[in-house]
Coordinates of C-alpha atoms in Angstrom, one line a residue:
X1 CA 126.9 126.1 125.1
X2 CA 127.8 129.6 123.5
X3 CA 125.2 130.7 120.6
X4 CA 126.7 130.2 117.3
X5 CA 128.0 134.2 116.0
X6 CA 128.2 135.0 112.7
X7 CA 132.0 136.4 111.6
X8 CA 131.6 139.5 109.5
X9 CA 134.1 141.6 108.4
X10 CA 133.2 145.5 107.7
X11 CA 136.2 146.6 105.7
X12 CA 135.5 144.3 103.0
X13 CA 132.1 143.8 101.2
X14 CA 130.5 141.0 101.7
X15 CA 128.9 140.5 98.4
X16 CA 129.6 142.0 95.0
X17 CA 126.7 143.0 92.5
X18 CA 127.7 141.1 88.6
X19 CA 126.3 144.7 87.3
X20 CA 128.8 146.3 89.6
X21 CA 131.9 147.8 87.8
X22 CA 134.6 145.4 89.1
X23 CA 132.5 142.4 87.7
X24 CA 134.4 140.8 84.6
X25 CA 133.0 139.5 81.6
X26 CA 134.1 136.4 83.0
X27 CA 131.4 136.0 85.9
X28 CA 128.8 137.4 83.7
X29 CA 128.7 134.6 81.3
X30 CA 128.9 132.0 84.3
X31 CA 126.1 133.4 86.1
X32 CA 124.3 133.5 82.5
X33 CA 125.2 129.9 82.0
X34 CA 123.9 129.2 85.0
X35 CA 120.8 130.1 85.1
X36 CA 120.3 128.9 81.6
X37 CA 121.4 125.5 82.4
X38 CA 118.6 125.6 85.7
X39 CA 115.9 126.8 82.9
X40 CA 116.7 123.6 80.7
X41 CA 117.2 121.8 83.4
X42 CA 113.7 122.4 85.2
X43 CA 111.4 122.3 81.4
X44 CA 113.4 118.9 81.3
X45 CA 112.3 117.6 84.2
X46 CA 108.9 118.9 83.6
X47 CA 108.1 117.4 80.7
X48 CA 109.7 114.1 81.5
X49 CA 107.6 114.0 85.2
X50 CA 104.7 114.4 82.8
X51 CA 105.4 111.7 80.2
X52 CA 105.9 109.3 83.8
X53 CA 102.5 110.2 84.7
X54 CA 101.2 110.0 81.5
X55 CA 103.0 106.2 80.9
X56 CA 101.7 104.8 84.2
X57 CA 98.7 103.0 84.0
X58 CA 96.5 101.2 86.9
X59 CA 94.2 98.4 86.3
X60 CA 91.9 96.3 88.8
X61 CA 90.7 93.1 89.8
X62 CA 88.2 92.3 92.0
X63 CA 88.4 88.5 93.0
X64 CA 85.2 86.9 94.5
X65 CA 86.7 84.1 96.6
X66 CA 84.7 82.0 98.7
X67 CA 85.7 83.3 102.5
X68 CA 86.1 87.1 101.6
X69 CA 86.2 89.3 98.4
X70 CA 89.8 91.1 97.6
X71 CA 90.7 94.0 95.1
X72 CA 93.8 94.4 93.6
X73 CA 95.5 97.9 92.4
X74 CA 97.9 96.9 90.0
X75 CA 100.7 100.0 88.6
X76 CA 102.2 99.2 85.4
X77 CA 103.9 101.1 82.4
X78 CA 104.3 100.3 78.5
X79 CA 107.8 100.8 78.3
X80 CA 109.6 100.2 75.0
X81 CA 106.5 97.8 74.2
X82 CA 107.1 95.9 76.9
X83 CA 104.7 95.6 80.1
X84 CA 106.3 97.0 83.0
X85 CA 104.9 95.5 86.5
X86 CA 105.6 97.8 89.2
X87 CA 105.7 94.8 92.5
X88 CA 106.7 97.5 94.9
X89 CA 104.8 98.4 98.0
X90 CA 103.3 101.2 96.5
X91 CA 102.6 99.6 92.6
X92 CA 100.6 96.4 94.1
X93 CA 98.0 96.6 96.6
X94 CA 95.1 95.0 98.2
X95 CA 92.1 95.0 100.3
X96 CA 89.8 92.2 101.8
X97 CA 86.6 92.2 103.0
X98 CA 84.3 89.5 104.7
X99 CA 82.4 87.3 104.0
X100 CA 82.4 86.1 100.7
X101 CA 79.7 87.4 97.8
X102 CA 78.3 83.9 97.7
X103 CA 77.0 84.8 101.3
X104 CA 74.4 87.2 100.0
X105 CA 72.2 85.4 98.1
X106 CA 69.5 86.4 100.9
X107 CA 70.5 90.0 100.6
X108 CA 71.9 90.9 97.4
X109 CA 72.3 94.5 98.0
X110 CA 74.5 93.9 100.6
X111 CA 77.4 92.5 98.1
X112 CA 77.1 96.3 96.7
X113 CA 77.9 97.4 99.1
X114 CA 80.7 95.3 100.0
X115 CA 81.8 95.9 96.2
X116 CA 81.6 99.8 97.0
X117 CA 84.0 100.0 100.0
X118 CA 86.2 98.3 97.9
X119 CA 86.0 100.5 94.9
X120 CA 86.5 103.4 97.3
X121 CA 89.8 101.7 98.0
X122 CA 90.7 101.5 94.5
X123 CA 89.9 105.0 94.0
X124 CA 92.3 106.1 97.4
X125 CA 95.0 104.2 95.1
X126 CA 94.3 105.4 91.3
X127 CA 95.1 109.0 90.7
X128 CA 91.5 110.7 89.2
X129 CA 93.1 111.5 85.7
X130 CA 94.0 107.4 85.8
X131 CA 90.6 106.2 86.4
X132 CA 88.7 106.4 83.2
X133 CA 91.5 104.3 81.5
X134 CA 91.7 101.6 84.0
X135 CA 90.0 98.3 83.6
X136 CA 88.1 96.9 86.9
X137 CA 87.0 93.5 86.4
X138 CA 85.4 91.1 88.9
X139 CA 86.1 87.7 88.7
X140 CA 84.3 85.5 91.4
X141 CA 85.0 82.0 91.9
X142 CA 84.3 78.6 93.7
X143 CA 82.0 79.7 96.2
X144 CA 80.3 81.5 93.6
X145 CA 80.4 78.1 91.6
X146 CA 78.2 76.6 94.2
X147 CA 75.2 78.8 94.0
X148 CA 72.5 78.6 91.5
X149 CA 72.6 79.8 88.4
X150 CA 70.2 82.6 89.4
X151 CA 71.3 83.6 92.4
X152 CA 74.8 84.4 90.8
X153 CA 72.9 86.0 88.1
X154 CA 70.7 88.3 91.1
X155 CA 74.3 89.2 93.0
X156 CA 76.5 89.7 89.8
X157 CA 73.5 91.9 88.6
X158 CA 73.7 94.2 92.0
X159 CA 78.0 94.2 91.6
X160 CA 77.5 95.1 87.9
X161 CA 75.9 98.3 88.7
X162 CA 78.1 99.6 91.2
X163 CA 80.9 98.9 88.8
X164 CA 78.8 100.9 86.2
X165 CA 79.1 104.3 88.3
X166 CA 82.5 103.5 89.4
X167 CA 84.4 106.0 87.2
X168 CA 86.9 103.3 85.9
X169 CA 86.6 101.4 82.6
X170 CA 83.9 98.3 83.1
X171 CA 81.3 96.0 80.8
X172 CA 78.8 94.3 82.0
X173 CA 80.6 90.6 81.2
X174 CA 83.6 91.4 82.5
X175 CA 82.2 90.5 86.1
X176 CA 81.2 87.2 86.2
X177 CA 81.9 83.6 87.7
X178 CA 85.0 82.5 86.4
X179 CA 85.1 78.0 85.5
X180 CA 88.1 76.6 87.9
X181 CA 90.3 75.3 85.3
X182 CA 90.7 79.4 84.1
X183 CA 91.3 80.2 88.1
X184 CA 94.2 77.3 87.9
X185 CA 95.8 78.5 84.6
X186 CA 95.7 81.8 85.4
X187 CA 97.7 80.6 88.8
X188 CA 100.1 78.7 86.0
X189 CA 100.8 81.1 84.3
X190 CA 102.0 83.8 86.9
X191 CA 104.2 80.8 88.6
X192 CA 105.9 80.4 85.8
X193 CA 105.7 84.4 84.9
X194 CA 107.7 84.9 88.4
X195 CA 110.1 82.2 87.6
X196 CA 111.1 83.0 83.8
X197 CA 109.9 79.3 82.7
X198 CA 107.2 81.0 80.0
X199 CA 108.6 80.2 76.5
X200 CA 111.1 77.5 77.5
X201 CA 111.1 73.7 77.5
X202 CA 107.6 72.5 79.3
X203 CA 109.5 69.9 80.8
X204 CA 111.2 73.0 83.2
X205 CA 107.9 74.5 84.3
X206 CA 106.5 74.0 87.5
X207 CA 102.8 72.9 88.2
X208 CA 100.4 74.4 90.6
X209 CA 98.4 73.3 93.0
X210 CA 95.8 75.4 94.6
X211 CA 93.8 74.8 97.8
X212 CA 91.4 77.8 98.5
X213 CA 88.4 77.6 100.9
X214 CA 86.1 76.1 98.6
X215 CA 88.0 74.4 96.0
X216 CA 91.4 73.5 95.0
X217 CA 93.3 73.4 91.9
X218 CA 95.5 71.3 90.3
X219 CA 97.8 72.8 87.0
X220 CA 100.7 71.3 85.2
X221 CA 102.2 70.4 82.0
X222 CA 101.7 66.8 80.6
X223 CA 102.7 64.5 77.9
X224 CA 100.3 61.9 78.6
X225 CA 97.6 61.9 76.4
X226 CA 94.1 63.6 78.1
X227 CA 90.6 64.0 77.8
X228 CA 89.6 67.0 75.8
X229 CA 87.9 68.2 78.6
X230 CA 90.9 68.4 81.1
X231 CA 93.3 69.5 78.6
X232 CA 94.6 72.7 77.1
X233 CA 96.8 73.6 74.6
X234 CA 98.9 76.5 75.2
X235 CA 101.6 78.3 72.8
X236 CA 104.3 80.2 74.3
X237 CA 106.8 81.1 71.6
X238 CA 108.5 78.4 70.0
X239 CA 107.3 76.0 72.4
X240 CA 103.6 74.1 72.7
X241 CA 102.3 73.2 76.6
X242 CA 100.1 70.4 77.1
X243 CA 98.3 71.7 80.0
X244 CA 96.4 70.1 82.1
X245 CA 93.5 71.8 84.8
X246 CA 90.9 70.8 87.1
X247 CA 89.2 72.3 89.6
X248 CA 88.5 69.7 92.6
X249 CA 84.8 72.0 93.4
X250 CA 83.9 71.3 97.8
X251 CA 87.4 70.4 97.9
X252 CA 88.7 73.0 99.2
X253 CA 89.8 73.6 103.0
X254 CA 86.3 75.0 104.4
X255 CA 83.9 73.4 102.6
X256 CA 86.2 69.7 103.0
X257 CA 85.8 70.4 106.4
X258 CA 81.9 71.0 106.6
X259 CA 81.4 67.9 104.6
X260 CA 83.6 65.9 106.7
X261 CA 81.6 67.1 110.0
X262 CA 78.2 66.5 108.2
X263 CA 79.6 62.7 107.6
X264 CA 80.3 62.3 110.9
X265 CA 77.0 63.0 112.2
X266 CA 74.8 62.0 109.4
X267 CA 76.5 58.1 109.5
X268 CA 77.4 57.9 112.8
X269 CA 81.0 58.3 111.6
X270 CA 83.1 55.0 110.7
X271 CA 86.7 55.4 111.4
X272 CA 88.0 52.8 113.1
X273 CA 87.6 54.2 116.5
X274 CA 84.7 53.9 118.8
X275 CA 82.9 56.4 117.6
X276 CA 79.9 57.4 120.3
X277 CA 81.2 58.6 123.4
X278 CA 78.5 60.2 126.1
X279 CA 75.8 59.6 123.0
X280 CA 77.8 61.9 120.1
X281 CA 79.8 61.2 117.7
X282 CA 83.9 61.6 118.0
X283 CA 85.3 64.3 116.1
X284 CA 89.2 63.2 115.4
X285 CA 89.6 66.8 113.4
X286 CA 89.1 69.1 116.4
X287 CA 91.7 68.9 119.6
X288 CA 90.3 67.8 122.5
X289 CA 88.4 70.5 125.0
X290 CA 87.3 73.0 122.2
X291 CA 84.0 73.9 122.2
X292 CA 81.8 74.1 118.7
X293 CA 79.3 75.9 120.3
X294 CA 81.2 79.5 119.9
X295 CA 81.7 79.1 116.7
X296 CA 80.5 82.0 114.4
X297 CA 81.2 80.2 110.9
X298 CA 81.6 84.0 110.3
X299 CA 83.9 83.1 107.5
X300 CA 82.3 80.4 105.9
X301 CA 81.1 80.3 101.8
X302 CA 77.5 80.1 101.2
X303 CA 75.9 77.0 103.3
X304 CA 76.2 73.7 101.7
X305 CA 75.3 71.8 104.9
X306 CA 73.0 72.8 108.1
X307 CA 76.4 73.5 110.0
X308 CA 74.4 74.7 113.0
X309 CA 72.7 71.4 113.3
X310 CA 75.5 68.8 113.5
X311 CA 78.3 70.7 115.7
X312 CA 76.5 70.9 118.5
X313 CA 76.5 67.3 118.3
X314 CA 79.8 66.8 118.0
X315 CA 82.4 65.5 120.6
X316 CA 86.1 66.8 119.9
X317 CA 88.6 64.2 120.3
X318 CA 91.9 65.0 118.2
X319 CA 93.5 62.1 116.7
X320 CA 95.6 63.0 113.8
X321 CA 96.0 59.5 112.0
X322 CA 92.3 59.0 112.0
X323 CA 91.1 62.3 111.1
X324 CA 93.6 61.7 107.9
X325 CA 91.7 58.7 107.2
X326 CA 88.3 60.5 107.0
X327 CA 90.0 63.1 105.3
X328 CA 91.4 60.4 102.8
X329 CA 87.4 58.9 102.3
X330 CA 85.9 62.3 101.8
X331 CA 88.6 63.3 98.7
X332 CA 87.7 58.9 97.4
X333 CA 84.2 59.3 97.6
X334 CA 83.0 58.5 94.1
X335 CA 86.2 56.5 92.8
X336 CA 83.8 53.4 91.7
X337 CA 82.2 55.8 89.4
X338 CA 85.6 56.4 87.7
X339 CA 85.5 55.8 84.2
X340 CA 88.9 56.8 83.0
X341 CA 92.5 54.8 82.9
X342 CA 93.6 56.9 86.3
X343 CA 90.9 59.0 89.2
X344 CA 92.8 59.8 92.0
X345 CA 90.5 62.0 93.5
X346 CA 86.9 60.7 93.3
X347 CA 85.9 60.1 89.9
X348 CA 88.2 63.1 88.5
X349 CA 90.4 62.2 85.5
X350 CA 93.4 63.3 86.7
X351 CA 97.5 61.9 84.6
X352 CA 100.8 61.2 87.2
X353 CA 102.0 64.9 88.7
X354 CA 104.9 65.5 86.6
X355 CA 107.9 68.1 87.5
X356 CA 108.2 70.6 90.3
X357 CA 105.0 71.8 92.1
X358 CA 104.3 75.1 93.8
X359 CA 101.6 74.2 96.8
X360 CA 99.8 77.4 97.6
X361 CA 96.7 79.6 99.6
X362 CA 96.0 77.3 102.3
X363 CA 99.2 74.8 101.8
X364 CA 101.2 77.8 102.4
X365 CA 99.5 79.0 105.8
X366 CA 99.3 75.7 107.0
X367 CA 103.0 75.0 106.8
X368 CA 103.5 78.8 107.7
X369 CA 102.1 78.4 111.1
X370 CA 103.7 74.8 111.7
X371 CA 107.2 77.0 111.1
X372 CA 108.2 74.7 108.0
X373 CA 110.5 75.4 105.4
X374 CA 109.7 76.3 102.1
X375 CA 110.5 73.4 100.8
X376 CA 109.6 71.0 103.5
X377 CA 109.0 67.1 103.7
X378 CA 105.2 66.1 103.8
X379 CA 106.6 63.9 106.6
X380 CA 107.8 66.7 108.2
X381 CA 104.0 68.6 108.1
X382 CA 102.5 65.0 109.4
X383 CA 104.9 65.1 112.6
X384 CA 104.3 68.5 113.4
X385 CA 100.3 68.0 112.7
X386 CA 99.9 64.9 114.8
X387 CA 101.7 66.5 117.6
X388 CA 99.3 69.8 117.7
X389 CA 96.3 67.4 116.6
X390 CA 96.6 65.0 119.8
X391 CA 97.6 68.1 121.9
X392 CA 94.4 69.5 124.8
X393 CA 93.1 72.5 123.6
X394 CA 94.0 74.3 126.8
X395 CA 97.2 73.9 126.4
X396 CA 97.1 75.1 122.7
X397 CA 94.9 78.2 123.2
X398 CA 97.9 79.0 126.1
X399 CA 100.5 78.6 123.3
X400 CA 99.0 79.9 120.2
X401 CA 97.0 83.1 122.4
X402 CA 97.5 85.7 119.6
X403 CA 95.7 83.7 117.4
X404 CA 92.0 83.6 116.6
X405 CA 90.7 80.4 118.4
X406 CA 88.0 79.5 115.4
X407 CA 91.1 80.0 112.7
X408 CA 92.9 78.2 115.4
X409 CA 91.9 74.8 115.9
X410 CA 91.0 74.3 112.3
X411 CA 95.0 73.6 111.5
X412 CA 94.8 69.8 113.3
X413 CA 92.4 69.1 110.2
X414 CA 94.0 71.1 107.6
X415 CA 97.6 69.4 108.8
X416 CA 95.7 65.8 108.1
X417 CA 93.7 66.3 104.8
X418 CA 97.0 68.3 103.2
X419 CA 98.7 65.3 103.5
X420 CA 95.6 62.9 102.8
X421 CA 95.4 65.5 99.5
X422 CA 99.1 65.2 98.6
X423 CA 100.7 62.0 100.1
X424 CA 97.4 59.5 100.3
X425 CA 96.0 60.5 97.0
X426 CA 98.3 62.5 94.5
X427 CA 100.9 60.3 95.4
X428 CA 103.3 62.6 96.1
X429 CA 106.1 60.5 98.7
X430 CA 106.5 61.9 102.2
X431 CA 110.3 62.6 101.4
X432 CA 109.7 64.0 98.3
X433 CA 110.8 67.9 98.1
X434 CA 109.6 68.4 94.5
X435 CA 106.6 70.5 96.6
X436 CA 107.5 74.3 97.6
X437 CA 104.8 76.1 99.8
X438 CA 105.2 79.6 99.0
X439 CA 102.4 82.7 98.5
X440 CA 105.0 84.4 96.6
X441 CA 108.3 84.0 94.6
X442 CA 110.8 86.5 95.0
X443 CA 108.7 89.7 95.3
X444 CA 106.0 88.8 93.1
X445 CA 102.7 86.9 94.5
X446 CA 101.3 83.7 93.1
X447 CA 97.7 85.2 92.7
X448 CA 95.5 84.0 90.0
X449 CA 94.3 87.3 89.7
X450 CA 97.9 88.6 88.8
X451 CA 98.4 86.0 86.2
X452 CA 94.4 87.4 85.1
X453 CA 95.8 90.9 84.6
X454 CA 99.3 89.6 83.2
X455 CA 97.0 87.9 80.1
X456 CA 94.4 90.7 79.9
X457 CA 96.7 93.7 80.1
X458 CA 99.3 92.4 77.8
X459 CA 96.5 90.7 75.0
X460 CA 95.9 94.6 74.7
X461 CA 99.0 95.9 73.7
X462 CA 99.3 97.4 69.8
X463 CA 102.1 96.0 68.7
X464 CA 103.7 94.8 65.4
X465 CA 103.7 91.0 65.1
X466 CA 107.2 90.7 63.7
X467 CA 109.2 91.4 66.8
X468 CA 106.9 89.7 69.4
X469 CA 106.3 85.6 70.9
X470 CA 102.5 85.2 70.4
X471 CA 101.0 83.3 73.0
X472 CA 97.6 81.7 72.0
X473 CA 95.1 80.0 74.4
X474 CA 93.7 77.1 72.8
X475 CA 89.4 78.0 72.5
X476 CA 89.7 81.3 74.5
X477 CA 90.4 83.4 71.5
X478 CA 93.0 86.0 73.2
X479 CA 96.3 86.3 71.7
X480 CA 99.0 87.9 74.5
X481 CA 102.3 88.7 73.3
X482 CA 105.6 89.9 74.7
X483 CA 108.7 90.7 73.4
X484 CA 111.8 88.6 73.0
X485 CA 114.3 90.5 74.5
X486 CA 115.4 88.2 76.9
X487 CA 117.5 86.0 75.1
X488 CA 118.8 83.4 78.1
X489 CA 115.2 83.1 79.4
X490 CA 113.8 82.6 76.0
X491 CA 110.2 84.2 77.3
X492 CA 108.3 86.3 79.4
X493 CA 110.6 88.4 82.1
X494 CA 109.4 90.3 84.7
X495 CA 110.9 93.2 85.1
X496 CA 111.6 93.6 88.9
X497 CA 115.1 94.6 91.3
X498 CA 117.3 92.0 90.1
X499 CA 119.5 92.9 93.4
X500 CA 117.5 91.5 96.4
X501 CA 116.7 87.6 95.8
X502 CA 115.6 85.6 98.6
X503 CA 115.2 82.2 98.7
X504 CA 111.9 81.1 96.8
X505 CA 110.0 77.7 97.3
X506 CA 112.1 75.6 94.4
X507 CA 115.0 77.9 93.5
X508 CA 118.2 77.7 95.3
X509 CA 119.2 80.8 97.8

């Protein structure tokens, strides 16, 4: 290829000086113009790049779950009085470590540290000038709920201080063990945040129900009468929410599942099949040919029973319908003691699930892996589970060989006591599609902690009353408002890309 040559022409200048004499006026008060409008142009852009920065504001959350402990980074503005959530890639991000702080009660310290590198991560995220105005909060939940009062007290303590030093804005209570109903509200309301039901008829919100690794929650709005103690009274502008939330405490997936093994061992295990074979007891939860003794219980909460003692001395044998029916007397366990119109589960008050639900955490991986739709049957989640629940465990670990084996084999249990949880007590029909399993709506994720910041960010706001919905919770003493700007949603808005909008769990596509 021949270089590239430039074209000049010698007999005729190239350029021409505006001071020169053949300039005009003319060009003279272009070029002037010119550079004047660059000048304005650039201070413009200055000062406006600088009022960004200065409207953009971070704040944290540090959730203490029972498997792992996760900070959010959370980029928001104040914009026109309203608060601006920034859901992007960049505006919303997360880090997880392992175990859980419910793990150190032995070794305090070492939640510090496990506080620390996630602090540093919060830091990578939060410009410097940023950090002295935003909020970190820790907010540790039900495997925290299972310790002592002291030992929370002796971990919180060591967190606390680490938090102290951390150059963001902290008080001492503002880490601490959150109850379970909060946890399930706070899931409630950023459901209903994502899907523009806050301020509208309560008959159009959806409920929520939760199951984490050590607990699971259940959410919804209610017009049957309640017990004070499972009841809240939310306002949300011209419209009152009869609320009701529970936390089901070692019934979550992990901590069902070490309870269920205990049972097995400890009573010889009635259910309905022989169950000794070569001197152990069956296990109908694990496929047959996997082997307990490599598991690490690496991710498991603090210990609630001697797990080393009883796998060993278990015998995995796979069957889906009766590992569904242990599943079903682990979550009744209790129901004589029930002392109210309606129990459920165990001796929990608990009124009829009303409405649409949103089924998330470990509902949503569970039907993730078993390739379901959002909006799948329960019938459809028993199918697939008895099928991978009766299948040899060679023949799985062949299949699924990307996947950790512990995480692995745990999904022919979590298969049966979803549906033990949903169809065999809740009630909830197998070809019923009320249910949507979803992490996330649209671009937003169904995090309690989100809904946490939503509350706590917006209850700080200064604002004059006249224009704004005041949302009250009943006997918490914060009062959040929003403005009501959005006329056909009558509430709360985010406001996100209204382009992009993929199917969600309950809307339509």
């Amino acid at each position: 290829m021949d270089p590239i040559k430039l074209q000049l022409r010698s007999n005729r200048p190239v350029f021409r000086s505006p001071y020169s004499k053949q300039s005009n006026p003319t060009s003279r008060i272009l070029l002037y113009s010119s550079i004047s409008i660059a000048v304005i142009l650039f201070c413009y852009f200055l000062f406006f790049s600088s009022k960004i920065r200065q409207n953009t504001k971070y704040g944290v959350v540090i959730d203490g779950g029972s498997t792992g402990t996760r900070i959010h980074v959370f980029k928001y503005e104040v914009r026109n009085g309203n608060l601006v959530l920034d859901f992007t890639e960049k505006g919303l991000v997360s880090m997880k470590v392992n175990p859980g702080l419910s793990s150190y009660t032995e070794e305090p310290e070492r939640a510090g540290a496990a506080v620390a590198e996630l602090v540093e991560f919060a830091k990578k995220n939060v410009p410097r000038e940023g950090r002295g105005e935003a909020e970190i909060r820790l907010m540790a939940t039900a495997g925290m709920r299972l310790l002592k009062k002291e030992d929370q007290e002796r971990i919180l303590d060591v967190c606390r201080r680490v938090l102290r030093g951390s150059g963001f804005r902290f008080r001492d209570d503002w880490a601490t063990v959150i109850s379970g109903s909060d946890e399930g509200f706070y899931a409630w309301v950023v459901a209903n945040y994502a899907l523009g039901t806050l301020g509208g008829d309560p008959a159009k919100t959806t409920g929520i129900i939760e199951l984490g690794g050590a607990s699971a929650q259940v959410t919804f709005v209610s017009n049957e009468p309640m017990p004070p103690e499972y009841s809240q009274k939310v306002k949300f502008g011209n419209f009152t929410y009869n609320l009701y939330s529970h936390s089901l405490l070692q019934f979550g997936q992990n901590v069902a599942l070490e309870l269920l093994r205990a049972s097995l061992v400890s009573r010889g295990q009635e259910t309905g099949i022989e169950s000794l074979q070569r001197g152990k007891p069956m296990d109908p939860c694990t496929p047959r040919g996997y082997s307990h003794d490599k598991e690490s219980w690496k991710d498991s909460p603090n210990s609630v029973v001697e797990k080393n003692r009883y796998l060993s001395a278990l015998l995995p044998n796979g069957n889906y319908s009766e590992c569904r029916s242990a599943s079903l007397k682990l979550l009744q366990k209790g129901k004589d003691r029930c002392s109210y119109q309606s129990c459920y589960i165990g001796s929990t008050f608990m009124p009829k699930l009303q409405g649409k639900f949103l089924a998330t955490e470990n509902f949503f991986y569970t039907s993730k892996f078993f390739g379901l739709a959002p909006r799948a049957f329960l019938s459809d989640l028993l199918a697939a589970g008895q099928q991978f629940c009766e299948e040899d465990w060679s023949k799985l670990k062949k299949k699924y060989h990307s996947l950790d084996e512990e995480d692995l084999h745990r999904y022919c249990f979590s298969s049966a006591y979803i549906v033990a949880l949903l169809h065999d007590s809740l009630g909830i029909a197998l070809d019923d599609d009320r249910v949507g399993y979803a992490n996330q709506v649209q671009n937003i994720p169904l995090d309690w902690a989100l809904g946490a910041f939503i509350l706590q960010s917006a209850a700080e706001l200064d604002l004059q009353p006249s224009n704004w919905i005041a949302f009250v919770v009943s006997g918490v003493g914060w009062m959040v408002t929003t403005q009501a700007q959005y006329g056909m949603l009558d509430g709360l808005r985010p406001l996100v890309d209204q382009e992009a909008r993929p199917c969600s769990a309950l809307g339509p596509c």
